[in-house]
Amino acid sequence: SVSIEIAWNKDTMETLYIVHEPEITDFEKEEIKLISKNMEQIVRSSKNLPVDFSTKDIEAIIDSYMKSKRTKIPKNSIDKYKYFIQRDYEGFGPIDPIIRDPYVEDISCNGIGIPIFIEHKRHGALRTNILFPTKLFLDSYVIRLAQLCGKEISMNDPIMDGTFPQGHRI
């Protein structure tokens, strides 16, 4: 499961906002990528699953994937797969745990490889342990956020104001 820790770092003399997500192996990462990459195909080929799936469908999608691969996935891995697939498809990806924290008022990303900063109601400005490792990942993520707001963003028009269905502003 996911947890948040606010901790003092003696070396840097700062308070940090640390997101603890389930640890996954390289193999599990690849499996999650494979399931995610083939998500629409899995949904379409699975009986009784709508193309626009919801949380309750994630386990059925993973079951369908296991049957198609004729492989057994350990229960603890299934829980991890469900978490990351839900986080990335129904939530806000890597920043989803931060967005779900009612004490976070603002989230800032200042570039590739730079930790995300937040404004916390009780602790003020905090550096997190979340970052976007590559330009491609960050660019894809920004485009996805724009799409979730029903907006478009491009190199020619790189500034956007929008609101998510949940009421969050970007």
PDB file of C-alpha atoms in Angstrom:
ATOM      1  CA  SER A   1       0.000   0.000   0.000  1.00  0.00           C
ATOM      2  CA  VAL A   2       0.940   3.643  -0.284  1.00  0.00           C
ATOM      3  CA  SER A   3       2.024   5.835   2.593  1.00  0.00           C
ATOM      4  CA  ILE A   4       3.350   9.344   3.029  1.00  0.00           C
ATOM      5  CA  GLU A   5       6.165  10.207   5.398  1.00  0.00           C
ATOM      6  CA  ILE A   6       7.251  13.691   6.372  1.00  0.00           C
ATOM      7  CA  ALA A   7      10.820  13.346   7.575  1.00  0.00           C
ATOM      8  CA  TRP A   8      13.720  15.533   8.603  1.00  0.00           C
ATOM      9  CA  ASN A   9      16.909  14.993   6.604  1.00  0.00           C
ATOM     10  CA  LYS A  10      19.896  15.768   8.850  1.00  0.00           C
ATOM     11  CA  ASP A  11      22.319  15.872   5.905  1.00  0.00           C
ATOM     12  CA  THR A  12      20.426  18.477   3.870  1.00  0.00           C
ATOM     13  CA  MET A  13      18.792  20.133   6.907  1.00  0.00           C
ATOM     14  CA  GLU A  14      15.345  20.065   5.341  1.00  0.00           C
ATOM     15  CA  THR A  15      11.982  18.457   5.846  1.00  0.00           C
ATOM     16  CA  LEU A  16      11.090  16.025   3.054  1.00  0.00           C
ATOM     17  CA  TYR A  17       7.793  14.685   1.771  1.00  0.00           C
ATOM     18  CA  ILE A  18       8.420  11.013   1.004  1.00  0.00           C
ATOM     19  CA  VAL A  19       5.954   8.899  -0.961  1.00  0.00           C
ATOM     20  CA  HIS A  20       6.281   5.175  -0.231  1.00  0.00           C
ATOM     21  CA  GLU A  21       4.766   3.034  -2.984  1.00  0.00           C
ATOM     22  CA  PRO A  22       4.940  -0.742  -3.335  1.00  0.00           C
ATOM     23  CA  GLU A  23       8.403  -1.869  -4.377  1.00  0.00           C
ATOM     24  CA  ILE A  24       8.475  -3.692  -7.683  1.00  0.00           C
ATOM     25  CA  THR A  25      11.083  -5.825  -9.373  1.00  0.00           C
ATOM     26  CA  ASP A  26      12.321  -5.160 -12.902  1.00  0.00           C
ATOM     27  CA  PHE A  27      10.266  -8.160 -14.040  1.00  0.00           C
ATOM     28  CA  GLU A  28       7.115  -6.715 -12.419  1.00  0.00           C
ATOM     29  CA  LYS A  29       7.808  -3.330 -14.063  1.00  0.00           C
ATOM     30  CA  GLU A  30       7.983  -5.027 -17.445  1.00  0.00           C
ATOM     31  CA  GLU A  31       4.775  -6.975 -16.781  1.00  0.00           C
ATOM     32  CA  ILE A  32       2.979  -3.766 -15.760  1.00  0.00           C
ATOM     33  CA  LYS A  33       4.242  -2.035 -18.922  1.00  0.00           C
ATOM     34  CA  LEU A  34       3.066  -4.972 -21.023  1.00  0.00           C
ATOM     35  CA  ILE A  35      -0.381  -5.019 -19.419  1.00  0.00           C
ATOM     36  CA  SER A  36      -0.659  -1.243 -19.778  1.00  0.00           C
ATOM     37  CA  LYS A  37       0.533  -1.268 -23.386  1.00  0.00           C
ATOM     38  CA  ASN A  38      -2.042  -3.868 -24.324  1.00  0.00           C
ATOM     39  CA  MET A  39      -4.814  -2.536 -22.068  1.00  0.00           C
ATOM     40  CA  GLU A  40      -7.348  -1.770 -24.812  1.00  0.00           C
ATOM     41  CA  GLN A  41      -6.733  -5.087 -26.545  1.00  0.00           C
ATOM     42  CA  ILE A  42      -7.122  -6.953 -23.240  1.00  0.00           C
ATOM     43  CA  VAL A  43     -10.350  -5.094 -22.468  1.00  0.00           C
ATOM     44  CA  ARG A  44     -11.818  -5.754 -25.927  1.00  0.00           C
ATOM     45  CA  SER A  45     -10.942  -9.455 -25.877  1.00  0.00           C
ATOM     46  CA  SER A  46     -12.261  -9.986 -22.340  1.00  0.00           C
ATOM     47  CA  LYS A  47     -15.905 -10.928 -22.099  1.00  0.00           C
ATOM     48  CA  ASN A  48     -18.171  -8.673 -20.054  1.00  0.00           C
ATOM     49  CA  LEU A  49     -15.652  -5.822 -19.800  1.00  0.00           C
ATOM     50  CA  PRO A  50     -16.611  -2.383 -21.086  1.00  0.00           C
ATOM     51  CA  VAL A  51     -14.100  -0.528 -23.261  1.00  0.00           C
ATOM     52  CA  ASP A  52     -14.292   2.308 -20.690  1.00  0.00           C
ATOM     53  CA  PHE A  53     -13.280   0.254 -17.668  1.00  0.00           C
ATOM     54  CA  SER A  54     -13.284   1.158 -13.990  1.00  0.00           C
ATOM     55  CA  THR A  55     -11.533   0.060 -10.791  1.00  0.00           C
ATOM     56  CA  LYS A  56     -13.538  -3.148 -10.484  1.00  0.00           C
ATOM     57  CA  ASP A  57     -12.424  -4.174 -13.971  1.00  0.00           C
ATOM     58  CA  ILE A  58      -8.681  -4.008 -13.247  1.00  0.00           C
ATOM     59  CA  GLU A  59      -8.564  -7.414 -11.554  1.00  0.00           C
ATOM     60  CA  ALA A  60     -10.548  -8.973 -14.411  1.00  0.00           C
ATOM     61  CA  ILE A  61      -8.135  -7.425 -16.916  1.00  0.00           C
ATOM     62  CA  ILE A  62      -5.155  -8.883 -15.058  1.00  0.00           C
ATOM     63  CA  ASP A  63      -6.923 -12.270 -14.856  1.00  0.00           C
ATOM     64  CA  SER A  64      -7.482 -12.122 -18.612  1.00  0.00           C
ATOM     65  CA  TYR A  65      -3.812 -11.295 -19.098  1.00  0.00           C
ATOM     66  CA  MET A  66      -2.734 -14.252 -16.935  1.00  0.00           C
ATOM     67  CA  LYS A  67      -4.990 -16.622 -18.880  1.00  0.00           C
ATOM     68  CA  SER A  68      -3.656 -15.355 -22.201  1.00  0.00           C
ATOM     69  CA  LYS A  69      -0.087 -15.936 -21.000  1.00  0.00           C
ATOM     70  CA  ARG A  70      -0.972 -19.184 -19.207  1.00  0.00           C
ATOM     71  CA  THR A  71       1.064 -18.017 -16.257  1.00  0.00           C
ATOM     72  CA  LYS A  72       0.496 -17.708 -12.540  1.00  0.00           C
ATOM     73  CA  ILE A  73       1.180 -14.352 -10.989  1.00  0.00           C
ATOM     74  CA  PRO A  74       1.706 -14.320  -7.205  1.00  0.00           C
ATOM     75  CA  LYS A  75      -1.042 -12.559  -5.205  1.00  0.00           C
ATOM     76  CA  ASN A  76       1.362  -9.903  -3.894  1.00  0.00           C
ATOM     77  CA  SER A  77       2.401  -9.112  -7.482  1.00  0.00           C
ATOM     78  CA  ILE A  78      -1.247  -8.874  -8.572  1.00  0.00           C
ATOM     79  CA  ASP A  79      -1.847  -6.313  -5.823  1.00  0.00           C
ATOM     80  CA  LYS A  80       1.122  -4.286  -7.091  1.00  0.00           C
ATOM     81  CA  TYR A  81      -0.066  -4.545 -10.700  1.00  0.00           C
ATOM     82  CA  LYS A  82      -3.527  -3.357  -9.667  1.00  0.00           C
ATOM     83  CA  TYR A  83      -2.090  -0.436  -7.723  1.00  0.00           C
ATOM     84  CA  PHE A  84       0.166   0.832 -10.518  1.00  0.00           C
ATOM     85  CA  ILE A  85      -2.381   0.285 -13.288  1.00  0.00           C
ATOM     86  CA  GLN A  86      -5.087   2.077 -11.294  1.00  0.00           C
ATOM     87  CA  ARG A  87      -2.655   4.847 -10.342  1.00  0.00           C
ATOM     88  CA  ASP A  88      -1.682   5.406 -13.955  1.00  0.00           C
ATOM     89  CA  TYR A  89      -5.073   4.928 -15.650  1.00  0.00           C
ATOM     90  CA  GLU A  90      -7.594   6.202 -13.130  1.00  0.00           C
ATOM     91  CA  GLY A  91      -5.349   8.479 -11.132  1.00  0.00           C
ATOM     92  CA  PHE A  92      -2.630  10.979 -11.885  1.00  0.00           C
ATOM     93  CA  GLY A  93       0.309   8.633 -12.355  1.00  0.00           C
ATOM     94  CA  PRO A  94       3.428   9.305 -10.291  1.00  0.00           C
ATOM     95  CA  ILE A  95       1.889  12.298  -8.487  1.00  0.00           C
ATOM     96  CA  ASP A  96      -1.370  10.505  -7.619  1.00  0.00           C
ATOM     97  CA  PRO A  97      -0.462   9.909  -3.939  1.00  0.00           C
ATOM     98  CA  ILE A  98       0.414  13.604  -3.610  1.00  0.00           C
ATOM     99  CA  ILE A  99      -2.849  14.757  -5.196  1.00  0.00           C
ATOM    100  CA  ARG A 100      -4.828  12.523  -2.851  1.00  0.00           C
ATOM    101  CA  ASP A 101      -3.246  14.163   0.222  1.00  0.00           C
ATOM    102  CA  PRO A 102      -5.755  16.766   1.475  1.00  0.00           C
ATOM    103  CA  TYR A 103      -2.910  18.755   3.081  1.00  0.00           C
ATOM    104  CA  VAL A 104      -1.157  19.415  -0.236  1.00  0.00           C
ATOM    105  CA  GLU A 105      -2.148  22.782  -1.687  1.00  0.00           C
ATOM    106  CA  ASP A 106       0.208  23.056  -4.664  1.00  0.00           C
ATOM    107  CA  ILE A 107       2.483  20.795  -6.719  1.00  0.00           C
ATOM    108  CA  SER A 108       5.410  22.112  -8.788  1.00  0.00           C
ATOM    109  CA  CYS A 109       7.617  20.366 -11.315  1.00  0.00           C
ATOM    110  CA  ASN A 110      10.646  22.386 -12.378  1.00  0.00           C
ATOM    111  CA  GLY A 111      12.065  19.968 -14.939  1.00  0.00           C
ATOM    112  CA  ILE A 112      13.609  16.623 -15.716  1.00  0.00           C
ATOM    113  CA  GLY A 113      15.410  14.848 -12.887  1.00  0.00           C
ATOM    114  CA  ILE A 114      14.428  17.546 -10.376  1.00  0.00           C
ATOM    115  CA  PRO A 115      12.319  16.459  -7.402  1.00  0.00           C
ATOM    116  CA  ILE A 116       8.736  17.690  -7.379  1.00  0.00           C
ATOM    117  CA  PHE A 117       8.039  20.330  -4.746  1.00  0.00           C
ATOM    118  CA  ILE A 118       4.782  20.750  -2.879  1.00  0.00           C
ATOM    119  CA  GLU A 119       3.178  23.335  -0.660  1.00  0.00           C
ATOM    120  CA  HIS A 120       1.854  21.573   2.436  1.00  0.00           C
ATOM    121  CA  LYS A 121      -0.763  23.166   4.725  1.00  0.00           C
ATOM    122  CA  ARG A 122       1.129  22.269   7.904  1.00  0.00           C
ATOM    123  CA  HIS A 123       4.762  22.059   6.799  1.00  0.00           C
ATOM    124  CA  GLY A 124       5.105  24.662   4.028  1.00  0.00           C
ATOM    125  CA  ALA A 125       7.314  24.066   0.987  1.00  0.00           C
ATOM    126  CA  LEU A 126       8.671  20.509   0.837  1.00  0.00           C
ATOM    127  CA  ARG A 127      10.816  18.586  -1.623  1.00  0.00           C
ATOM    128  CA  THR A 128       9.439  15.157  -2.535  1.00  0.00           C
ATOM    129  CA  ASN A 129      11.127  11.956  -3.649  1.00  0.00           C
ATOM    130  CA  ILE A 130       9.111  11.976  -6.898  1.00  0.00           C
ATOM    131  CA  LEU A 131      10.741  13.137 -10.130  1.00  0.00           C
ATOM    132  CA  PHE A 132      10.357  12.730 -13.867  1.00  0.00           C
ATOM    133  CA  PRO A 133      13.452  10.877 -15.114  1.00  0.00           C
ATOM    134  CA  THR A 134      13.347  11.703 -18.842  1.00  0.00           C
ATOM    135  CA  LYS A 135      12.123  14.423 -21.200  1.00  0.00           C
ATOM    136  CA  LEU A 136       9.961  11.895 -23.046  1.00  0.00           C
ATOM    137  CA  PHE A 137       8.283  10.758 -19.817  1.00  0.00           C
ATOM    138  CA  LEU A 138       7.621  14.332 -18.666  1.00  0.00           C
ATOM    139  CA  ASP A 139       6.371  15.466 -22.093  1.00  0.00           C
ATOM    140  CA  SER A 140       4.025  12.467 -22.346  1.00  0.00           C
ATOM    141  CA  TYR A 141       2.785  13.102 -18.826  1.00  0.00           C
ATOM    142  CA  VAL A 142       2.038  16.786 -19.497  1.00  0.00           C
ATOM    143  CA  ILE A 143       0.143  15.867 -22.679  1.00  0.00           C
ATOM    144  CA  ARG A 144      -1.883  13.290 -20.724  1.00  0.00           C
ATOM    145  CA  LEU A 145      -2.752  15.848 -18.027  1.00  0.00           C
ATOM    146  CA  ALA A 146      -3.872  18.281 -20.729  1.00  0.00           C
ATOM    147  CA  GLN A 147      -6.070  15.596 -22.303  1.00  0.00           C
ATOM    148  CA  LEU A 148      -7.642  14.808 -18.915  1.00  0.00           C
ATOM    149  CA  CYS A 149      -8.644  18.498 -18.752  1.00  0.00           C
ATOM    150  CA  GLY A 150     -10.020  18.386 -22.290  1.00  0.00           C
ATOM    151  CA  LYS A 151      -7.259  20.723 -23.498  1.00  0.00           C
ATOM    152  CA  GLU A 152      -4.430  20.572 -25.987  1.00  0.00           C
ATOM    153  CA  ILE A 153      -0.830  21.552 -25.407  1.00  0.00           C
ATOM    154  CA  SER A 154       1.992  21.716 -27.941  1.00  0.00           C
ATOM    155  CA  MET A 155       5.397  23.234 -28.632  1.00  0.00           C
ATOM    156  CA  ASN A 156       3.620  26.112 -30.413  1.00  0.00           C
ATOM    157  CA  ASP A 157       1.183  26.628 -27.529  1.00  0.00           C
ATOM    158  CA  PRO A 158       3.009  25.372 -24.405  1.00  0.00           C
ATOM    159  CA  ILE A 159       0.926  27.165 -21.770  1.00  0.00           C
ATOM    160  CA  MET A 160      -2.395  25.802 -20.597  1.00  0.00           C
ATOM    161  CA  ASP A 161      -4.965  26.482 -17.914  1.00  0.00           C
ATOM    162  CA  GLY A 162      -7.413  23.709 -17.179  1.00  0.00           C
ATOM    163  CA  THR A 163      -9.483  21.965 -14.566  1.00  0.00           C
ATOM    164  CA  PHE A 164      -9.723  18.228 -14.014  1.00  0.00           C
ATOM    165  CA  PRO A 165     -13.142  16.632 -13.520  1.00  0.00           C
ATOM    166  CA  GLN A 166     -12.207  16.247  -9.819  1.00  0.00           C
ATOM    167  CA  GLY A 167     -11.817  20.039  -9.546  1.00  0.00           C
ATOM    168  CA  HIS A 168      -8.008  20.232  -9.437  1.00  0.00           C
ATOM    169  CA  ARG A 169      -6.550  23.104 -11.463  1.00  0.00           C
ATOM    170  CA  ILE A 170      -3.565  22.923 -13.768  1.00  0.00           C
TER     171      ILE A 170
END
